[in-house]
Amino acid sequence: MSNHWEVVIGLEIHAQLAAQSKIFSGASTAFGGEPNTQACLVDLGYPGTLPVLNEKAIEMAVRFGLAVDADIASRSIFARKNYFYPDLPKGYQISQLDLPIVKGGKMSILDDSGNEKIIGITRAHLEEDAGKSIHDEFENASGIDLNRAGTPLLEIVSEPDISSAKEAVAYMKKVHSIVRYLGISDGNMQEGSFRCDANVSVKPFSQKELGTRTELKNLNSFKFVEKAIQHEIIRQIEIIEDGGEIVQETRLYDSNLDETRSMRSKEEANDYRYFPDPDLLPVIIDEEYINEIRESLPELPSAKKDRFVKSYQLKSADAEVLTSSKQLADFFEEVDKGTDIDSQSTANWVIGDYMAALNKTDLEIEESKISASDLASLLNKIADQTISGKIAKEVFESMWKGEGSAEEIIERKGLVQITDDSEIENIVNQVIENNPSQVKDYLDGKSQLLGYFVGQIMKETKGKANPQKVNEILRRNLK
Amino acid sequence: MTTSDIHRMTLSQLKRNLEAKNLSSREITESFLKRISETNKSLNAFITITEDLAISHSVEADEIIAKGKAKSLTGLPFAHKDLFCTDGILTTCASKMLSNFVPPYDATVVKRLKDAGIIMIGKTNMDEFAMGSSNETSYYGNVSNPWNLDLSPGGSSGGSAAAVAAGLAPAATGTDTGGSIRQPAALTGVTGIKPTYGRVSRYGMIAFASSLDQGGFFTKSSEDAALLLTEVAGLDEFDSTSSAEPVPDYTASINNSIKGIKIGLIKQHFEEGLDEANKKVLEEALKALGSQGAEIIEIDMPNIGLSVPTYYVVASAECSSNLSRYDGIRFGHRAENFNDLTDFYSKTRGEGFGSEVKRRIMTGTYVLSAGYYDAYYLKAQKVRQLISEDFKNAFEKVNVIAGPTTPSPAFPLGAKMDDPIEMYLNDIFTIGANLAGLPAMSIPCGFVNDLPIGLQLIGKHFGEESILQCGHQYQQITDWHQQVPEDFK
């Protein structure tokens, strides 16, 4: 992309709050129920019913606000956003407009060059989700499932501080991590618990005022966010470079075709006729309540990262990865606690083999085939020199396949490291004897041949020889 | 009184007769049902009559009474405005839109009265979605005024008012958004109370304008109003706007003398819009209160004249949103032939709503629209605040405010249907209490041209006790509330 263009992006993230019941009724929020079995009269918008605020949603919004250094409004109000759609039972969505519960926060991310960058959070407000329209299951009709209607959402609106598709993903991942740390959302993107809309515009760097923006709707995976924004940036630049103008509109990303297409223009946009919902009282929050919640906040990613660097002496980048999710950070700490190996090696194992195995099998940490104590006992076998790091990788794979504990596998497969000096010496001497020409070349100065001899020895011992000892004896005996 | 006078007895009198075993619940209930079957045709006060259910409940009530387990209202018949949701019983809001709607739950008001032992005998006619001041916007036809069948009983709770006035029910619920209890109470010569906003739960009351709607009662006396309010008032977990303010026994304090109580007269309410004949009747009523030791003080409320326009902006805005749920998808009327979603909505709503409802939805949509919101909705909210402050200032000087309920007595059916502004002005004296959320009641205080006139009493927030007390004391020395229309004696 041309360096001439500055990209300006703001995200609106919708995080479904992990409350047991809906934001304005007592119906369950569990995912996957039979259609319309988790919608009570309030959710169905029955005549005469009234919303009653779920206090849990307030608490969760406050937790988020405090975690991103935002102001918590001492008085916030719910407003009605009016529009007609079959999956919106009341004909309005209860949301917040003028006085949101959270205002003015910030979050740090790493930009494309790996430098820290602060993204402003304009606001976060509470609202109810709509139901779901199902257009492809019935002939000549659409189905409406109102199980999701009334599910509590926190809409987190960023400042237009984001400058690339990658940054957008970094920011979204950070928000995702924080809501999960706080336990306020499960962040499940497949189930739609965490999704975002992106406002995208471009302008020449020399231009002061922002370009016309488009809004990309309902991006429900990190991959789609990146692709959709990237695609939209290119589309906008091409239009402007061809002398055209960007139309302010809402666009939908089609992940199958990897393109965005127009949904509605500004002119067609709804006038939502927001006004304060007279059925709900203003939400009044006092300092005492805020302090109570502040004290109950868990350690957040940035503080945890700093601690990991400081107390485990980890590389900053590794600490960043390990603290990207609370589950992963907890897992690392549990492994580290159970093993004598140095913390950086533990980190390498967790970030390397362990995360690779999770990714490959598409499992979450909670579903992992290897527990933290399993991994710790494997690493202990390296620490006490029972096996080498290389053999450990083989054992790890067997453990993942469920073939037993580290100890069992090492024993069954006879993988115990050869550490006996005389045994190694015999093998070394045999390899020297069998390769006279390579020995000559080595002695003539081709020192890189040392690796060749190590390889031969490892082949002989099926990798079980202690590498340090092999090196040591080899160097000595090659003189 | 003899048993043939059952329909003329107050709720409290019926209660005493039940307690003394002079009358059975079944006798009382059947007597009212008989009145309904004889006279509802001419009045059209009821949309639904729950005869069989009422009789079987009265039989049960008599058993409960026999066992000595009666609650405060056990065995007393009662009518509900057809805007209160009643479990398993048609609740139409007098609209074609809900002409097939059977709620699966009871409104809190309905439930509390049921729990106190009351027997529902039917659901009363009203203006469609409570929008109207004459009961002529009902999908089920207008209600007639028992004092003269060619006249309107007022609205929107005209069916409840007419039913109580004509002795078809000893008492009934109503709802009051801008005067919908007090105005018909005045025009039919009964007692009507609208409690403080938040005093009575709105849960299960089909919403018109949520920040103004308040449920209340039509009764034959202030004493009856106190009896019912004591059972129904109080916090409801299903209505966030209901108040946790403790509920006193309203029947206790009504017996206190009003000697020394300060009653304010809103200067502006006697200057404009009030018929001369009404004014004379009111002056007599105030004299009577004065003779009981009340001190009458004139008060100035500079912003009260803005009540009507303020109300029609706020109420219409809220109703335009509240009525959006009637889209034909989950309940209610549904268009049969349509081309697409937009067509489905316009046909369903076009067919289901009457013209007054449509007028208000359009007005409300307009005042909330981008570019008009500040000039209308926001400004109306500011004026509403000013009016509330006028009341607040007034209540620093007085305990109760008294004045007219309506500008004139009942008007002929059809007289104002073509002129919405003229119709809206009928609520000129009642709207203020809704905008400020204050308790207010109308009690009969005399006649003009043989038609009843109402005296309005407005109290402080949660000051129901003082207006009920004034009403009850007034009714101790007057008999206007005991007058019955000639044709319904």
Coordinates of N, CA and C in Angstrom, one line a residue, chain A residues 60-192:
Chain A
M60 N -20.4 -5.6 36.0 CA -19.5 -6.0 35.0 C -19.0 -4.8 34.2
A61 N -19.9 -3.9 33.9 CA -19.5 -2.7 33.1 C -18.5 -1.9 33.9
V62 N -18.8 -1.8 35.2 CA -17.9 -1.1 36.1 C -16.5 -1.7 36.1
R63 N -16.5 -3.0 36.2 CA -15.2 -3.8 36.2 C -14.4 -3.4 35.0
F64 N -15.1 -3.4 33.8 CA -14.4 -3.1 32.6 C -13.9 -1.7 32.6
G65 N -14.7 -0.8 33.0 CA -14.3 0.6 33.1 C -13.1 0.8 33.9
L66 N -13.1 0.2 35.1 CA -11.9 0.4 36.0 C -10.6 -0.3 35.3
A67 N -10.8 -1.4 34.6 CA -9.7 -2.1 34.1 C -9.0 -1.3 32.9
V68 N -9.8 -0.4 32.3 CA -9.2 0.4 31.2 C -9.1 1.9 31.6
D69 N -9.0 2.1 33.0 CA -8.7 3.5 33.5 C -9.7 4.5 33.0
A70 N -11.0 4.1 33.0 CA -12.0 5.0 32.5 C -12.7 5.6 33.7
D71 N -13.6 6.6 33.4 CA -14.4 7.2 34.4 C -15.7 6.4 34.5
I72 N -16.2 6.1 35.7 CA -17.4 5.5 35.8 C -18.5 6.6 36.1
A73 N -19.5 6.6 35.3 CA -20.5 7.7 35.5 C -21.3 7.5 36.8
S74 N -21.3 8.6 37.6 CA -22.1 8.5 38.8 C -23.6 8.4 38.5
R75 N -24.0 8.9 37.4 CA -25.4 8.7 36.9 C -25.4 8.4 35.4
S76 N -25.9 7.3 35.1 CA -26.1 7.0 33.7 C -27.5 6.6 33.4
I77 N -27.9 6.7 32.1 CA -29.3 6.4 31.9 C -29.4 5.5 30.6
F78 N -30.5 4.8 30.7 CA -30.9 3.9 29.5 C -31.8 4.7 28.6
A79 N -31.6 4.5 27.3 CA -32.4 5.1 26.3 C -32.9 4.1 25.3
R80 N -34.0 4.5 24.7 CA -34.6 3.6 23.7 C -34.1 3.9 22.3
K81 N -33.7 2.9 21.6 CA -33.3 3.1 20.2 C -34.4 2.4 19.4
N82 N -35.2 3.3 18.7 CA -36.4 2.8 18.0 C -36.2 2.4 16.6
Y83 N -36.5 1.2 16.3 CA -36.6 0.7 14.9 C -37.4 -0.6 14.8
F84 N -37.9 -0.8 13.6 CA -38.7 -2.0 13.4 C -37.9 -3.1 12.8
Y85 N -37.9 -4.2 13.4 CA -37.4 -5.4 12.8 C -38.0 -6.6 13.5
P86 N -38.3 -7.7 12.8 CA -39.0 -8.8 13.4 C -38.3 -9.4 14.6
D87 N -37.0 -9.4 14.7 CA -36.3 -10.0 15.8 C -36.1 -9.0 16.9
L88 N -36.7 -7.8 16.8 CA -36.6 -6.8 17.9 C -38.0 -6.7 18.5
P89 N -38.3 -7.5 19.5 CA -39.7 -7.6 20.0 C -40.4 -6.3 20.4
K90 N -39.8 -5.4 21.0 CA -40.5 -4.2 21.5 C -40.5 -3.1 20.5
G91 N -39.8 -3.3 19.4 CA -39.7 -2.2 18.4 C -38.7 -1.2 18.8
Y92 N -38.0 -1.4 19.9 CA -36.9 -0.6 20.3 C -35.9 -1.4 21.1
Q93 N -34.7 -1.0 21.0 CA -33.6 -1.7 21.8 C -33.3 -0.8 23.0
I94 N -33.2 -1.3 24.2 CA -32.8 -0.5 25.3 C -31.3 -0.5 25.3
S95 N -30.7 0.8 25.2 CA -29.3 1.0 25.1 C -29.0 2.2 25.9
Q96 N -27.8 2.7 25.7 CA -27.4 4.0 26.3 C -26.9 5.0 25.3
L97 N -27.3 6.2 25.4 CA -26.8 7.2 24.4 C -26.0 8.3 25.1
D98 N -26.7 9.2 25.7 CA -26.1 10.4 26.2 C -25.2 10.2 27.5
L99 N -25.7 9.4 28.4 CA -25.0 9.2 29.6 C -24.6 7.7 29.8
P100 N -23.5 7.3 29.1 CA -23.1 5.9 29.2 C -22.5 5.6 30.6
I101 N -22.4 4.4 30.9 CA -21.9 4.0 32.2 C -20.4 4.2 32.3
V102 N -19.7 4.0 31.2 CA -18.2 4.1 31.2 C -17.8 5.1 30.1
K103 N -16.9 6.0 30.5 CA -16.4 7.1 29.6 C -14.9 7.3 29.7
G104 N -14.3 7.4 28.5 CA -12.9 7.9 28.5 C -11.8 7.0 29.1
G105 N -11.7 5.8 28.6 CA -10.6 4.9 29.0 C -9.5 4.8 28.0
K106 N -8.5 4.0 28.3 CA -7.4 3.8 27.3 C -6.8 2.4 27.5
M107 N -6.2 2.0 26.4 CA -5.6 0.6 26.4 C -4.3 0.7 25.6
S108 N -3.3 -0.1 26.0 CA -2.0 0.0 25.3 C -1.9 -1.3 24.4
I109 N -1.5 -1.1 23.2 CA -1.2 -2.3 22.3 C 0.2 -2.1 21.7
L110 N 0.6 -3.1 21.0 CA 1.9 -3.0 20.2 C 1.5 -2.7 18.8
D111 N 2.1 -1.6 18.2 CA 1.8 -1.3 16.8 C 2.5 -2.2 15.9
D112 N 2.4 -1.9 14.6 CA 3.0 -2.8 13.6 C 4.5 -2.9 13.7
S113 N 5.1 -1.9 14.3 CA 6.6 -1.9 14.4 C 7.0 -2.5 15.8
G114 N 6.0 -2.9 16.6 CA 6.3 -3.5 17.9 C 6.5 -2.5 19.0
N115 N 6.1 -1.2 18.7 CA 6.2 -0.2 19.7 C 4.8 -0.1 20.5
E116 N 4.9 0.4 21.7 CA 3.7 0.5 22.5 C 2.9 1.7 21.9
K117 N 1.6 1.5 21.9 CA 0.7 2.6 21.4 C -0.6 2.6 22.2
I118 N -1.0 3.8 22.5 CA -2.2 3.9 23.4 C -3.4 4.1 22.5
I119 N -4.4 3.3 22.6 CA -5.7 3.5 21.9 C -6.7 4.0 22.9
G120 N -7.3 5.1 22.6 CA -8.4 5.7 23.5 C -9.7 4.9 23.4
I121 N -10.3 4.8 24.6 CA -11.7 4.2 24.6 C -12.6 5.3 24.9
T122 N -13.5 5.6 23.9 CA -14.4 6.8 24.0 C -15.4 6.5 25.1
R123 N -16.0 5.3 25.1 CA -17.1 5.0 26.0 C -17.3 3.5 26.0
A124 N -18.0 3.0 27.0 CA -18.6 1.6 26.9 C -20.0 1.7 27.5
H125 N -20.9 1.2 26.8 CA -22.3 1.3 27.4 C -23.0 -0.1 27.3
L126 N -24.0 -0.2 28.2 CA -24.8 -1.4 28.3 C -26.0 -1.3 27.3
E127 N -26.3 -2.5 26.8 CA -27.5 -2.6 26.0 C -28.0 -4.0 25.9
E128 N -29.2 -4.2 25.4 CA -29.7 -5.6 25.2 C -29.5 -6.0 23.8
D129 N -29.3 -7.3 23.6 CA -29.1 -7.8 22.3 C -30.5 -8.0 21.7
A130 N -30.6 -8.1 20.3 CA -31.8 -8.5 19.7 C -31.9 -10.0 19.5
G131 N -33.0 -10.5 19.0 CA -33.1 -11.9 18.7 C -32.4 -12.2 17.4
K132 N -32.7 -13.4 16.9 CA -32.0 -13.8 15.6 C -33.1 -14.1 14.6
S133 N -32.8 -13.6 13.4 CA -33.7 -14.0 12.2 C -33.1 -15.1 11.5
I134 N -33.9 -16.1 11.1 CA -33.4 -17.3 10.4 C -34.0 -17.3 9.0
H135 N -33.3 -17.0 8.0 CA -33.9 -16.8 6.7 C -33.8 -18.0 5.8
D136 N -33.0 -19.0 6.2 CA -32.8 -20.0 5.2 C -33.4 -21.4 5.5
E137 N -34.1 -21.4 6.6 CA -34.6 -22.7 7.0 C -36.1 -23.0 6.6
F138 N -36.8 -22.0 6.3 CA -38.2 -22.1 6.0 C -38.6 -21.6 4.6
E139 N -39.5 -22.3 4.0 CA -39.9 -21.8 2.7 C -40.9 -20.6 2.8
N140 N -40.6 -19.6 2.0 CA -41.4 -18.4 2.0 C -41.7 -17.8 3.4
A141 N -40.8 -18.0 4.3 CA -41.0 -17.4 5.7 C -39.6 -17.3 6.3
S142 N -39.5 -16.5 7.3 CA -38.3 -16.4 8.1 C -38.7 -16.8 9.5
G143 N -37.7 -17.4 10.2 CA -37.9 -17.8 11.6 C -37.4 -16.8 12.5
I144 N -38.0 -16.6 13.6 CA -37.4 -15.7 14.6 C -37.1 -16.5 15.9
D145 N -35.9 -16.4 16.4 CA -35.5 -17.0 17.6 C -35.2 -15.9 18.6
L146 N -36.0 -15.9 19.7 CA -35.8 -14.7 20.6 C -35.0 -15.2 21.9
N147 N -34.3 -16.3 21.8 CA -33.5 -16.7 22.9 C -32.4 -15.7 23.3
R148 N -31.9 -15.0 22.2 CA -30.8 -14.1 22.4 C -31.3 -12.7 22.8
A149 N -32.6 -12.5 22.6 CA -33.2 -11.1 22.8 C -33.1 -10.8 24.3
G150 N -32.5 -9.7 24.6 CA -32.3 -9.3 26.0 C -31.0 -9.7 26.6
T151 N -30.2 -10.4 25.9 CA -28.9 -10.8 26.4 C -28.0 -9.5 26.7
P152 N -27.4 -9.4 27.8 CA -26.6 -8.2 28.1 C -25.4 -8.0 27.2
L153 N -25.2 -6.9 26.7 CA -24.0 -6.6 25.9 C -23.3 -5.3 26.5
L154 N -22.0 -5.3 26.4 CA -21.2 -4.1 26.6 C -20.7 -3.7 25.3
E155 N -21.1 -2.5 24.8 CA -20.5 -2.0 23.6 C -19.4 -1.1 23.9
I156 N -18.2 -1.5 23.4 CA -17.0 -0.7 23.7 C -16.5 0.0 22.5
V157 N -16.5 1.3 22.6 CA -16.3 2.2 21.4 C -14.9 2.8 21.5
S158 N -14.0 2.6 20.6 CA -12.7 3.1 20.6 C -12.6 4.5 19.9
E159 N -11.6 5.3 20.3 CA -11.3 6.5 19.5 C -10.8 6.0 18.2
P160 N -10.8 6.9 17.2 CA -10.3 6.6 15.9 C -8.7 6.6 15.9
D161 N -8.2 5.9 16.8 CA -6.7 5.9 17.0 C -6.0 4.8 16.3
I162 N -6.7 3.9 15.6 CA -6.1 2.7 15.1 C -5.7 3.0 13.6
S163 N -4.5 2.6 13.3 CA -3.9 3.0 12.0 C -3.7 1.9 11.0
S164 N -4.1 0.7 11.3 CA -3.9 -0.4 10.3 C -4.8 -1.6 10.7
A165 N -5.0 -2.5 9.8 CA -5.8 -3.7 10.1 C -5.2 -4.5 11.2
K166 N -3.8 -4.6 11.2 CA -3.1 -5.4 12.2 C -3.3 -4.7 13.6
E167 N -3.2 -3.4 13.6 CA -3.4 -2.7 14.9 C -4.9 -3.0 15.4
A168 N -5.8 -3.0 14.5 CA -7.2 -3.2 14.9 C -7.3 -4.6 15.5
V169 N -6.6 -5.6 14.9 CA -6.7 -6.9 15.5 C -6.0 -6.9 16.9
A170 N -4.8 -6.2 17.0 CA -4.1 -6.2 18.2 C -5.0 -5.6 19.3
Y171 N -5.7 -4.5 19.0 CA -6.6 -3.9 19.9 C -7.7 -4.8 20.3
M172 N -8.3 -5.4 19.3 CA -9.5 -6.3 19.6 C -9.0 -7.5 20.5
K173 N -7.8 -8.0 20.2 CA -7.3 -9.1 21.0 C -7.1 -8.7 22.4
K174 N -6.6 -7.4 22.6 CA -6.4 -6.9 23.9 C -7.7 -6.8 24.7
V175 N -8.7 -6.2 24.0 CA -10.0 -6.1 24.7 C -10.5 -7.5 25.0
H176 N -10.4 -8.4 24.1 CA -10.8 -9.8 24.3 C -10.2 -10.4 25.5
S177 N -8.9 -10.2 25.6 CA -8.1 -10.7 26.7 C -8.6 -10.1 28.1
I178 N -8.8 -8.8 28.0 CA -9.3 -8.1 29.3 C -10.6 -8.5 29.7
V179 N -11.6 -8.7 28.8 CA -12.9 -9.1 29.3 C -12.9 -10.5 29.8
R180 N -12.0 -11.3 29.3 CA -11.9 -12.7 29.8 C -11.1 -12.7 31.2
Y181 N -10.1 -11.9 31.3 CA -9.4 -11.7 32.6 C -10.4 -11.3 33.6
L182 N -11.3 -10.4 33.3 CA -12.2 -9.9 34.3 C -13.4 -10.8 34.5
G183 N -13.5 -11.8 33.7 CA -14.6 -12.8 33.8 C -15.9 -12.2 33.5
I184 N -15.9 -11.1 32.7 CA -17.2 -10.5 32.3 C -17.8 -11.0 31.0
S185 N -17.0 -11.7 30.2 CA -17.5 -12.3 29.0 C -16.7 -13.5 28.7
D186 N -17.3 -14.5 28.1 CA -16.6 -15.7 27.7 C -15.8 -15.4 26.4
G187 N -16.1 -14.3 25.7 CA -15.4 -14.0 24.5 C -15.5 -15.0 23.4
N188 N -16.5 -15.9 23.5 CA -16.6 -16.9 22.4 C -17.1 -16.3 21.1
M189 N -16.2 -16.3 20.1 CA -16.5 -15.6 18.9 C -17.4 -16.4 18.0
Q190 N -17.3 -17.7 18.0 CA -18.1 -18.6 17.2 C -19.6 -18.4 17.6
E191 N -19.8 -18.2 18.9 CA -21.2 -18.1 19.4 C -21.7 -16.7 19.3
G192 N -20.8 -15.8 18.8 CA -21.2 -14.4 18.7 C -21.1 -13.6 20.0

